[in-house]
Amino acid sequence: MTPIARPGSRQHGVRRRFGLLLVPVLALALAAGAVACGSSDSSTTGRDVIDTLRVGVIGSTNVISGPVGFAHQRGDLVKSLKPLGVNKVEVFSFPNGPDLNQALIGGRLDVASYGDTPALVARGSGLGTRLLTINQFNNNAGVVAKDPSITSLDDLAGKKIGVPKGSYIDRYLQGALQEKGIRATLIHLYPADQEAPLSSGEIAAAALPAVIPSVSLQAFEAKGFHLVDSVYRDHPKLAGTSATVSSDEFLAKHPDFGAAWQKLNADSVRYAKAHWDDYLDFEVKNSKADPQAIRDAANPNGYSEEPFPSAGVELLRGTKEFLVAQKSIRDDFDLDGWFYRPSQSADKS
């Protein structure tokens, strides 16, 4: 198993070096309620009427990406959910999945949209969540380096690699290293914090997302860092998926929400594919990345009107099995039983 570097706690001001604060994923997930997105009166269990739907996303801006985000921009998200008492949507951004899990299970969020790995770890840690949709699948990621002598993962044996821990990028990297029997030290770094230590040599390589709207891999390549390894080129079975989940409590309180969200997702995907250029314009507008990188990374085949497309489920199942083997998932669980089905009770485990 690849050893993971776990730096100690530091003040936020020094977190831009590779020794960022790294709290174990399970501890983050189980520290319910530590992140407040509103007052205690607005928690999931305290509202009979949704009124303001609170959505958590990963990133630096409070924007929902993907076809559902495109629908929200057009006003269709609120329109679709208005019969359920939704009059407004508030979006909260988080740097990574474990932080978002805190807010979701603490009742400060109603819906969470993020990568498959933190969503699976949360469920496997005993948190009461339900998968509403697989938003996107076959997500690419890759590893870049500055040193020209590093041309493959083999050249990274014994070296430091920056990676956003607890993400689908982390799962890909650990899986790729394990496949080749390579031991490296993984340093918890968000994509925005990787360029400086990679340029200075503090880390030998950086593992980065390559899917819209997070096209960090393409951005680093444009700056002269070279590709060492990628999902699409070298490890297609390690492709990631992104997911939307909600808590059992919220779905039990609002039993019509799950089916309504799944219909919203299907309608949003159908519309985005029929207006693909307009959809890409939406993603470009909401990203600081190079517009061409966004367009090049776009993959209409990575979206499905079905809430649980078979290709996405296969990838999700492989990720869960890997996380169980790595003991990142504390208690294994039935994947199909995690999927929200309108015919099932929301609180059925």
mmCIF file of C-alpha atoms in Angstrom:
data_model
loop_
_atom_site.group_PDB
_atom_site.id
_atom_site.type_symbol
_atom_site.label_atom_id
_atom_site.label_comp_id
_atom_site.label_asym_id
_atom_site.label_seq_id
_atom_site.Cartn_x
_atom_site.Cartn_y
_atom_site.Cartn_z
ATOM 1 C CA MET A 1 0.000 0.000 0.000
ATOM 2 C CA THR A 2 1.265 3.467 -0.849
ATOM 3 C CA PRO A 3 2.348 5.306 2.284
ATOM 4 C CA ILE A 4 0.557 8.605 2.804
ATOM 5 C CA ALA A 5 2.265 11.624 4.288
ATOM 6 C CA ARG A 6 0.129 13.194 7.020
ATOM 7 C CA PRO A 7 1.451 16.647 7.937
ATOM 8 C CA GLY A 8 0.394 18.123 11.296
ATOM 9 C CA SER A 9 -2.044 20.973 11.706
ATOM 10 C CA ARG A 10 -0.831 24.399 10.611
ATOM 11 C CA GLN A 11 -2.299 27.861 10.295
ATOM 12 C CA HIS A 12 -4.091 28.662 7.048
ATOM 13 C CA GLY A 13 -1.418 31.154 6.066
ATOM 14 C CA VAL A 14 1.178 28.470 5.518
ATOM 15 C CA ARG A 15 -1.094 25.982 3.808
ATOM 16 C CA ARG A 16 0.174 26.894 0.348
ATOM 17 C CA ARG A 17 3.272 24.788 0.890
ATOM 18 C CA PHE A 18 2.976 21.053 0.440
ATOM 19 C CA GLY A 19 2.591 20.514 4.187
ATOM 20 C CA LEU A 20 -1.114 21.345 4.167
ATOM 21 C CA LEU A 21 -3.443 20.450 6.966
ATOM 22 C CA LEU A 22 -4.537 16.860 6.397
ATOM 23 C CA VAL A 23 -7.258 15.464 8.619
ATOM 24 C CA PRO A 24 -8.147 11.796 8.085
ATOM 25 C CA VAL A 25 -11.155 11.388 5.829
ATOM 26 C CA LEU A 26 -13.158 9.414 8.345
ATOM 27 C CA ALA A 27 -12.606 11.955 11.096
ATOM 28 C CA LEU A 28 -13.802 14.723 8.800
ATOM 29 C CA ALA A 29 -16.833 12.770 7.732
ATOM 30 C CA LEU A 30 -17.843 11.868 11.255
ATOM 31 C CA ALA A 31 -17.420 15.345 12.704
ATOM 32 C CA ALA A 32 -21.034 16.162 11.951
ATOM 33 C CA GLY A 33 -22.156 19.731 12.158
ATOM 34 C CA ALA A 34 -18.701 21.256 12.312
ATOM 35 C CA VAL A 35 -19.357 23.294 9.186
ATOM 36 C CA ALA A 36 -22.278 25.691 9.469
ATOM 37 C CA CYS A 37 -24.027 26.840 6.314
ATOM 38 C CA GLY A 38 -26.849 28.361 8.272
ATOM 39 C CA SER A 39 -28.404 28.552 11.673
ATOM 40 C CA SER A 40 -29.500 25.504 13.647
ATOM 41 C CA ASP A 41 -33.106 26.464 12.988
ATOM 42 C CA SER A 42 -32.561 25.741 9.289
ATOM 43 C CA SER A 43 -31.215 22.218 9.725
ATOM 44 C CA THR A 44 -32.735 19.373 7.746
ATOM 45 C CA THR A 45 -34.744 18.098 10.697
ATOM 46 C CA GLY A 46 -36.057 21.566 11.594
ATOM 47 C CA ARG A 47 -37.856 22.482 8.358
ATOM 48 C CA ASP A 48 -41.259 21.236 7.342
ATOM 49 C CA VAL A 49 -41.046 23.215 4.094
ATOM 50 C CA ILE A 50 -37.817 23.323 2.075
ATOM 51 C CA ASP A 51 -38.176 26.933 0.859
ATOM 52 C CA THR A 52 -34.409 27.455 0.335
ATOM 53 C CA LEU A 53 -32.661 24.409 -1.099
ATOM 54 C CA ARG A 54 -29.038 24.297 0.036
ATOM 55 C CA VAL A 55 -26.632 22.636 -2.386
ATOM 56 C CA GLY A 56 -22.997 21.843 -1.636
ATOM 57 C CA VAL A 57 -20.387 21.679 -4.411
ATOM 58 C CA ILE A 58 -16.629 21.324 -4.724
ATOM 59 C CA GLY A 59 -14.677 24.340 -5.941
ATOM 60 C CA SER A 60 -13.909 27.952 -5.219
ATOM 61 C CA THR A 61 -17.150 29.488 -6.489
ATOM 62 C CA ASN A 62 -20.719 28.965 -5.338
ATOM 63 C CA VAL A 63 -21.880 27.627 -8.692
ATOM 64 C CA ILE A 64 -23.469 24.308 -9.620
ATOM 65 C CA SER A 65 -21.720 22.865 -12.664
ATOM 66 C CA GLY A 66 -22.941 20.281 -15.145
ATOM 67 C CA PRO A 67 -26.344 20.092 -16.837
ATOM 68 C CA VAL A 68 -28.204 20.723 -13.566
ATOM 69 C CA GLY A 69 -26.169 23.890 -13.089
ATOM 70 C CA PHE A 70 -27.060 24.913 -16.629
ATOM 71 C CA ALA A 71 -30.716 24.353 -15.740
ATOM 72 C CA HIS A 72 -30.305 26.447 -12.606
ATOM 73 C CA GLN A 73 -28.904 29.314 -14.666
ATOM 74 C CA ARG A 74 -32.031 29.242 -16.820
ATOM 75 C CA GLY A 75 -34.287 29.184 -13.755
ATOM 76 C CA ASP A 76 -35.456 25.634 -14.428
ATOM 77 C CA LEU A 77 -34.099 24.152 -11.200
ATOM 78 C CA VAL A 78 -36.392 26.216 -8.979
ATOM 79 C CA LYS A 79 -39.238 25.870 -11.467
ATOM 80 C CA SER A 80 -38.955 22.068 -11.410
ATOM 81 C CA LEU A 81 -38.844 21.836 -7.623
ATOM 82 C CA LYS A 82 -41.313 24.587 -6.805
ATOM 83 C CA PRO A 83 -44.177 22.087 -6.278
ATOM 84 C CA LEU A 84 -42.064 20.712 -3.402
ATOM 85 C CA GLY A 85 -41.879 24.138 -1.738
ATOM 86 C CA VAL A 86 -38.533 25.214 -3.208
ATOM 87 C CA ASN A 87 -38.484 28.973 -3.803
ATOM 88 C CA LYS A 88 -34.756 29.624 -3.775
ATOM 89 C CA VAL A 89 -31.423 27.827 -4.148
ATOM 90 C CA GLU A 90 -28.272 28.642 -2.193
ATOM 91 C CA VAL A 91 -24.986 27.082 -3.287
ATOM 92 C CA PHE A 92 -22.046 26.569 -0.936
ATOM 93 C CA SER A 93 -18.583 25.616 -2.160
ATOM 94 C CA PHE A 94 -16.111 23.420 -0.277
ATOM 95 C CA PRO A 95 -12.433 22.685 -0.959
ATOM 96 C CA ASN A 96 -12.911 18.910 -0.808
ATOM 97 C CA GLY A 97 -15.388 16.108 -0.251
ATOM 98 C CA PRO A 98 -14.734 15.368 3.441
ATOM 99 C CA ASP A 99 -15.496 18.987 4.351
ATOM 100 C CA LEU A 100 -18.700 18.835 2.356
ATOM 101 C CA ASN A 101 -19.674 15.595 4.118
ATOM 102 C CA GLN A 102 -19.515 17.396 7.459
ATOM 103 C CA ALA A 103 -22.059 19.963 6.355
ATOM 104 C CA LEU A 104 -24.369 17.439 4.725
ATOM 105 C CA ILE A 105 -24.642 15.074 7.647
ATOM 106 C CA GLY A 106 -24.812 18.004 10.068
ATOM 107 C CA GLY A 107 -28.050 19.106 8.401
ATOM 108 C CA ARG A 108 -26.548 22.282 6.911
ATOM 109 C CA LEU A 109 -26.950 21.052 3.338
ATOM 110 C CA ASP A 110 -29.815 19.325 1.597
ATOM 111 C CA VAL A 111 -27.948 18.056 -1.455
ATOM 112 C CA ALA A 112 -24.250 17.387 -2.100
ATOM 113 C CA SER A 113 -22.669 17.191 -5.539
ATOM 114 C CA TYR A 114 -19.097 15.885 -5.567
ATOM 115 C CA GLY A 115 -16.765 13.039 -6.498
ATOM 116 C CA ASP A 116 -17.534 9.371 -5.977
ATOM 117 C CA THR A 117 -14.744 8.686 -3.473
ATOM 118 C CA PRO A 118 -15.861 11.006 -0.631
ATOM 119 C CA ALA A 119 -19.476 10.032 -1.239
ATOM 120 C CA LEU A 120 -18.654 6.322 -0.908
ATOM 121 C CA VAL A 121 -16.411 6.858 2.117
ATOM 122 C CA ALA A 122 -19.160 8.799 3.874
ATOM 123 C CA ARG A 123 -21.691 6.023 3.314
ATOM 124 C CA GLY A 124 -19.152 3.385 4.347
ATOM 125 C CA SER A 125 -18.444 5.322 7.539
ATOM 126 C CA GLY A 126 -22.022 4.828 8.666
ATOM 127 C CA LEU A 127 -23.375 8.195 7.539
ATOM 128 C CA GLY A 128 -27.003 8.033 6.455
ATOM 129 C CA THR A 129 -26.897 9.107 2.825
ATOM 130 C CA ARG A 130 -28.610 8.043 -0.372
ATOM 131 C CA LEU A 131 -27.261 8.345 -3.918
ATOM 132 C CA LEU A 132 -29.701 10.342 -6.042
ATOM 133 C CA THR A 133 -27.826 10.364 -9.344
ATOM 134 C CA ILE A 134 -24.507 9.640 -10.969
ATOM 135 C CA ASN A 135 -23.967 13.072 -12.483
ATOM 136 C CA GLN A 136 -20.991 12.384 -14.679
ATOM 137 C CA PHE A 137 -18.867 9.325 -15.352
ATOM 138 C CA ASN A 138 -15.682 8.326 -17.157
ATOM 139 C CA ASN A 139 -13.948 11.322 -15.564
ATOM 140 C CA ASN A 140 -10.334 11.818 -16.575
ATOM 141 C CA ALA A 141 -7.374 12.700 -14.330
ATOM 142 C CA GLY A 142 -3.630 12.606 -14.726
ATOM 143 C CA VAL A 143 -0.144 13.202 -13.350
ATOM 144 C CA VAL A 144 2.259 15.904 -14.560
ATOM 145 C CA ALA A 145 5.914 16.615 -13.770
ATOM 146 C CA LYS A 146 8.515 19.278 -14.446
ATOM 147 C CA ASP A 147 11.679 17.165 -14.399
ATOM 148 C CA PRO A 148 12.152 15.813 -17.959
ATOM 149 C CA SER A 149 13.691 12.633 -16.582
ATOM 150 C CA ILE A 150 10.316 11.670 -15.098
ATOM 151 C CA THR A 151 8.428 10.032 -17.940
ATOM 152 C CA SER A 152 6.350 7.363 -16.191
ATOM 153 C CA LEU A 153 4.985 6.434 -12.782
ATOM 154 C CA ASP A 154 8.003 4.144 -12.348
ATOM 155 C CA ASP A 155 10.192 7.246 -12.170
ATOM 156 C CA LEU A 156 8.182 8.495 -9.188
ATOM 157 C CA ALA A 157 9.091 5.600 -6.893
ATOM 158 C CA GLY A 158 10.140 7.009 -3.512
ATOM 159 C CA LYS A 159 9.229 10.559 -4.530
ATOM 160 C CA LYS A 160 6.551 13.017 -3.388
ATOM 161 C CA ILE A 161 3.367 13.469 -5.392
ATOM 162 C CA GLY A 162 0.792 16.170 -4.692
ATOM 163 C CA VAL A 163 -2.830 15.048 -4.791
ATOM 164 C CA PRO A 164 -6.153 16.288 -3.384
ATOM 165 C CA LYS A 165 -6.774 13.633 -0.757
ATOM 166 C CA GLY A 166 -10.164 11.952 -0.534
ATOM 167 C CA SER A 167 -10.992 12.735 -4.176
ATOM 168 C CA TYR A 168 -11.499 10.614 -7.272
ATOM 169 C CA ILE A 169 -8.061 11.827 -8.367
ATOM 170 C CA ASP A 170 -6.589 10.325 -5.211
ATOM 171 C CA ARG A 171 -8.347 7.018 -5.865
ATOM 172 C CA TYR A 172 -6.979 6.947 -9.444
ATOM 173 C CA LEU A 173 -3.437 7.729 -8.334
ATOM 174 C CA GLN A 174 -3.369 5.170 -5.547
ATOM 175 C CA GLY A 175 -4.869 2.555 -7.846
ATOM 176 C CA ALA A 176 -2.366 3.273 -10.616
ATOM 177 C CA LEU A 177 0.604 3.119 -8.229
ATOM 178 C CA GLN A 178 -0.680 -0.086 -6.689
ATOM 179 C CA GLU A 179 -1.110 -1.718 -10.108
ATOM 180 C CA LYS A 180 2.567 -1.133 -10.825
ATOM 181 C CA GLY A 181 3.811 -1.891 -7.322
ATOM 182 C CA ILE A 182 5.202 1.616 -6.854
ATOM 183 C CA ARG A 183 5.639 3.179 -3.422
ATOM 184 C CA ALA A 184 5.529 6.962 -3.248
ATOM 185 C CA THR A 185 4.700 9.626 -0.673
ATOM 186 C CA LEU A 186 1.401 11.346 -1.348
ATOM 187 C CA ILE A 187 1.085 14.932 -0.143
ATOM 188 C CA HIS A 188 -2.361 16.458 0.360
ATOM 189 C CA LEU A 189 -2.563 19.457 -1.988
ATOM 190 C CA TYR A 190 -5.480 21.056 -3.739
ATOM 191 C CA PRO A 191 -4.913 21.697 -7.474
ATOM 192 C CA ALA A 192 -4.625 25.454 -6.906
ATOM 193 C CA ASP A 193 -1.752 24.831 -4.462
ATOM 194 C CA GLN A 194 0.335 22.463 -6.568
ATOM 195 C CA GLU A 195 2.110 24.675 -9.089
ATOM 196 C CA ALA A 196 4.560 26.382 -6.713
ATOM 197 C CA PRO A 197 5.878 23.209 -4.991
ATOM 198 C CA LEU A 198 6.007 21.418 -8.346
ATOM 199 C CA SER A 199 8.019 24.251 -9.883
ATOM 200 C CA SER A 200 10.419 24.412 -6.922
ATOM 201 C CA GLY A 201 10.911 20.659 -6.740
ATOM 202 C CA GLU A 202 9.288 20.250 -3.320
ATOM 203 C CA ILE A 203 7.081 17.663 -4.996
ATOM 204 C CA ALA A 204 8.138 15.625 -8.020
ATOM 205 C CA ALA A 205 4.700 15.387 -9.616
ATOM 206 C CA ALA A 206 1.108 16.564 -9.296
ATOM 207 C CA ALA A 207 -2.074 14.519 -9.716
ATOM 208 C CA LEU A 208 -4.864 16.658 -11.141
ATOM 209 C CA PRO A 209 -8.449 16.536 -12.421
ATOM 210 C CA ALA A 210 -9.065 16.777 -16.153
ATOM 211 C CA VAL A 211 -12.834 17.050 -16.387
ATOM 212 C CA ILE A 212 -14.961 20.159 -16.729
ATOM 213 C CA PRO A 213 -15.139 22.453 -14.945
ATOM 214 C CA SER A 214 -11.905 21.336 -13.173
ATOM 215 C CA VAL A 215 -9.438 21.142 -16.059
ATOM 216 C CA SER A 216 -6.319 21.632 -13.943
ATOM 217 C CA LEU A 217 -4.425 18.903 -15.810
ATOM 218 C CA GLN A 218 -4.850 20.708 -19.125
ATOM 219 C CA ALA A 219 -3.923 24.031 -17.507
ATOM 220 C CA PHE A 220 -0.664 22.608 -16.129
ATOM 221 C CA GLU A 221 0.213 21.089 -19.487
ATOM 222 C CA ALA A 222 -0.349 24.481 -21.137
ATOM 223 C CA LYS A 223 2.199 25.951 -18.693
ATOM 224 C CA GLY A 224 4.880 23.491 -19.811
ATOM 225 C CA PHE A 225 4.533 20.636 -17.313
ATOM 226 C CA HIS A 226 4.506 17.311 -19.139
ATOM 227 C CA LEU A 227 2.073 14.429 -18.837
ATOM 228 C CA VAL A 228 3.404 11.382 -17.012
ATOM 229 C CA ASP A 229 0.264 9.265 -16.694
ATOM 230 C CA SER A 230 -3.484 9.641 -17.206
ATOM 231 C CA VAL A 231 -6.744 7.779 -16.778
ATOM 232 C CA TYR A 232 -7.749 7.916 -20.426
ATOM 233 C CA ARG A 233 -4.350 6.939 -21.796
ATOM 234 C CA ASP A 234 -3.123 4.457 -19.195
ATOM 235 C CA HIS A 235 -5.836 3.421 -16.707
ATOM 236 C CA PRO A 236 -9.356 3.689 -18.199
ATOM 237 C CA LYS A 237 -10.783 1.372 -15.534
ATOM 238 C CA LEU A 238 -9.765 3.931 -12.890
ATOM 239 C CA ALA A 239 -11.943 6.696 -14.343
ATOM 240 C CA GLY A 240 -13.947 8.610 -11.779
ATOM 241 C CA THR A 241 -17.596 9.457 -11.408
ATOM 242 C CA SER A 242 -19.352 12.335 -9.711
ATOM 243 C CA ALA A 243 -22.464 11.962 -7.628
ATOM 244 C CA THR A 244 -25.342 13.798 -6.047
ATOM 245 C CA VAL A 245 -26.387 12.529 -2.627
ATOM 246 C CA SER A 246 -28.778 13.580 0.084
ATOM 247 C CA SER A 247 -29.274 12.501 3.658
ATOM 248 C CA ASP A 248 -31.792 9.894 4.747
ATOM 249 C CA GLU A 249 -33.260 12.472 7.132
ATOM 250 C CA PHE A 250 -33.896 15.007 4.389
ATOM 251 C CA LEU A 251 -35.414 12.433 2.038
ATOM 252 C CA ALA A 252 -37.636 11.069 4.803
ATOM 253 C CA LYS A 253 -38.804 14.596 5.618
ATOM 254 C CA HIS A 254 -39.465 15.335 1.936
ATOM 255 C CA PRO A 255 -40.396 11.989 0.344
ATOM 256 C CA ASP A 256 -41.110 13.416 -3.120
ATOM 257 C CA PHE A 257 -37.737 15.132 -3.447
ATOM 258 C CA GLY A 258 -35.649 12.191 -4.673
ATOM 259 C CA ALA A 259 -37.868 11.397 -7.654
ATOM 260 C CA ALA A 260 -38.189 15.099 -8.503
ATOM 261 C CA TRP A 261 -34.408 15.546 -8.481
ATOM 262 C CA GLN A 262 -33.908 12.522 -10.718
ATOM 263 C CA LYS A 263 -36.424 13.911 -13.218
ATOM 264 C CA LEU A 264 -34.691 17.296 -13.045
ATOM 265 C CA ASN A 265 -31.361 15.594 -13.799
ATOM 266 C CA ALA A 266 -32.819 13.683 -16.782
ATOM 267 C CA ASP A 267 -34.449 16.809 -18.217
ATOM 268 C CA SER A 268 -31.237 18.817 -17.678
ATOM 269 C CA VAL A 269 -29.033 16.271 -19.450
ATOM 270 C CA ARG A 270 -31.451 16.027 -22.354
ATOM 271 C CA TYR A 271 -31.523 19.813 -22.749
ATOM 272 C CA ALA A 272 -27.734 20.205 -22.423
ATOM 273 C CA LYS A 273 -27.047 17.619 -25.113
ATOM 274 C CA ALA A 274 -29.574 19.263 -27.427
ATOM 275 C CA HIS A 275 -27.930 22.674 -26.823
ATOM 276 C CA TRP A 276 -24.327 21.546 -26.438
ATOM 277 C CA ASP A 277 -22.613 24.747 -27.576
ATOM 278 C CA ASP A 278 -24.742 26.819 -25.218
ATOM 279 C CA TYR A 279 -23.970 24.401 -22.402
ATOM 280 C CA LEU A 280 -20.226 24.730 -23.019
ATOM 281 C CA ASP A 281 -20.583 28.514 -23.047
ATOM 282 C CA PHE A 282 -22.147 28.198 -19.581
ATOM 283 C CA GLU A 283 -19.218 26.118 -18.300
ATOM 284 C CA VAL A 284 -16.671 28.490 -19.841
ATOM 285 C CA LYS A 285 -18.359 31.499 -18.253
ATOM 286 C CA ASN A 286 -18.226 29.931 -14.806
ATOM 287 C CA SER A 287 -14.631 28.748 -15.005
ATOM 288 C CA LYS A 288 -11.323 30.577 -14.771
ATOM 289 C CA ALA A 289 -9.747 27.950 -17.013
ATOM 290 C CA ASP A 290 -8.812 28.425 -20.644
ATOM 291 C CA PRO A 291 -12.018 28.262 -22.720
ATOM 292 C CA GLN A 292 -10.479 25.869 -25.201
ATOM 293 C CA ALA A 293 -9.398 23.533 -22.409
ATOM 294 C CA ILE A 294 -13.001 23.438 -21.197
ATOM 295 C CA ARG A 295 -14.281 22.647 -24.676
ATOM 296 C CA ASP A 296 -11.625 20.001 -25.311
ATOM 297 C CA ALA A 297 -12.380 18.247 -22.012
ATOM 298 C CA ALA A 298 -16.145 18.174 -22.600
ATOM 299 C CA ASN A 299 -17.569 14.699 -23.095
ATOM 300 C CA PRO A 300 -21.305 14.453 -23.815
ATOM 301 C CA ASN A 301 -21.100 10.670 -23.429
ATOM 302 C CA GLY A 302 -20.209 11.184 -19.768
ATOM 303 C CA TYR A 303 -23.754 12.328 -18.977
ATOM 304 C CA SER A 304 -26.845 10.151 -18.903
ATOM 305 C CA GLU A 305 -30.549 10.799 -18.461
ATOM 306 C CA GLU A 306 -30.657 7.656 -16.325
ATOM 307 C CA PRO A 307 -29.877 8.262 -12.644
ATOM 308 C CA PHE A 308 -27.637 5.161 -12.498
ATOM 309 C CA PRO A 309 -26.205 4.416 -15.969
ATOM 310 C CA SER A 310 -24.586 0.982 -16.210
ATOM 311 C CA ALA A 311 -21.181 2.346 -17.261
ATOM 312 C CA GLY A 312 -21.156 4.698 -14.286
ATOM 313 C CA VAL A 313 -22.305 1.971 -11.895
ATOM 314 C CA GLU A 314 -19.479 -0.306 -13.066
ATOM 315 C CA LEU A 315 -16.901 2.402 -12.324
ATOM 316 C CA LEU A 316 -18.553 3.183 -9.007
ATOM 317 C CA ARG A 317 -18.505 -0.473 -8.006
ATOM 318 C CA GLY A 318 -14.797 -0.736 -8.832
ATOM 319 C CA THR A 319 -14.052 2.347 -6.757
ATOM 320 C CA LYS A 320 -15.977 0.982 -3.785
ATOM 321 C CA GLU A 321 -14.142 -2.344 -3.934
ATOM 322 C CA PHE A 322 -10.816 -0.516 -4.030
ATOM 323 C CA LEU A 323 -11.728 1.694 -1.066
ATOM 324 C CA VAL A 324 -12.866 -1.335 0.930
ATOM 325 C CA ALA A 325 -9.567 -3.102 0.204
ATOM 326 C CA GLN A 326 -7.661 0.031 1.242
ATOM 327 C CA LYS A 327 -9.764 0.200 4.433
ATOM 328 C CA SER A 328 -10.831 3.713 3.497
ATOM 329 C CA ILE A 329 -14.375 2.383 3.777
ATOM 330 C CA ARG A 330 -14.852 1.184 7.331
ATOM 331 C CA ASP A 331 -17.913 -0.979 6.746
ATOM 332 C CA ASP A 332 -18.701 -2.456 3.356
ATOM 333 C CA PHE A 333 -22.251 -1.936 2.126
ATOM 334 C CA ASP A 334 -24.555 -2.991 -0.680
ATOM 335 C CA LEU A 335 -24.086 -0.521 -3.510
ATOM 336 C CA ASP A 336 -27.485 -1.143 -5.097
ATOM 337 C CA GLY A 337 -29.152 -0.598 -1.733
ATOM 338 C CA TRP A 338 -27.512 2.843 -1.576
ATOM 339 C CA PHE A 339 -29.227 3.972 -4.772
ATOM 340 C CA TYR A 340 -32.348 6.013 -4.177
ATOM 341 C CA ARG A 341 -35.333 4.375 -5.849
ATOM 342 C CA PRO A 342 -38.665 6.242 -5.753
ATOM 343 C CA SER A 343 -40.427 2.959 -4.985
ATOM 344 C CA GLN A 344 -38.321 2.484 -1.840
ATOM 345 C CA SER A 345 -38.707 4.179 1.500
ATOM 346 C CA ALA A 346 -36.087 6.902 1.877
ATOM 347 C CA ASP A 347 -35.072 5.643 5.281
ATOM 348 C CA LYS A 348 -34.644 2.035 4.199
ATOM 349 C CA SER A 349 -31.030 0.984 4.698
#
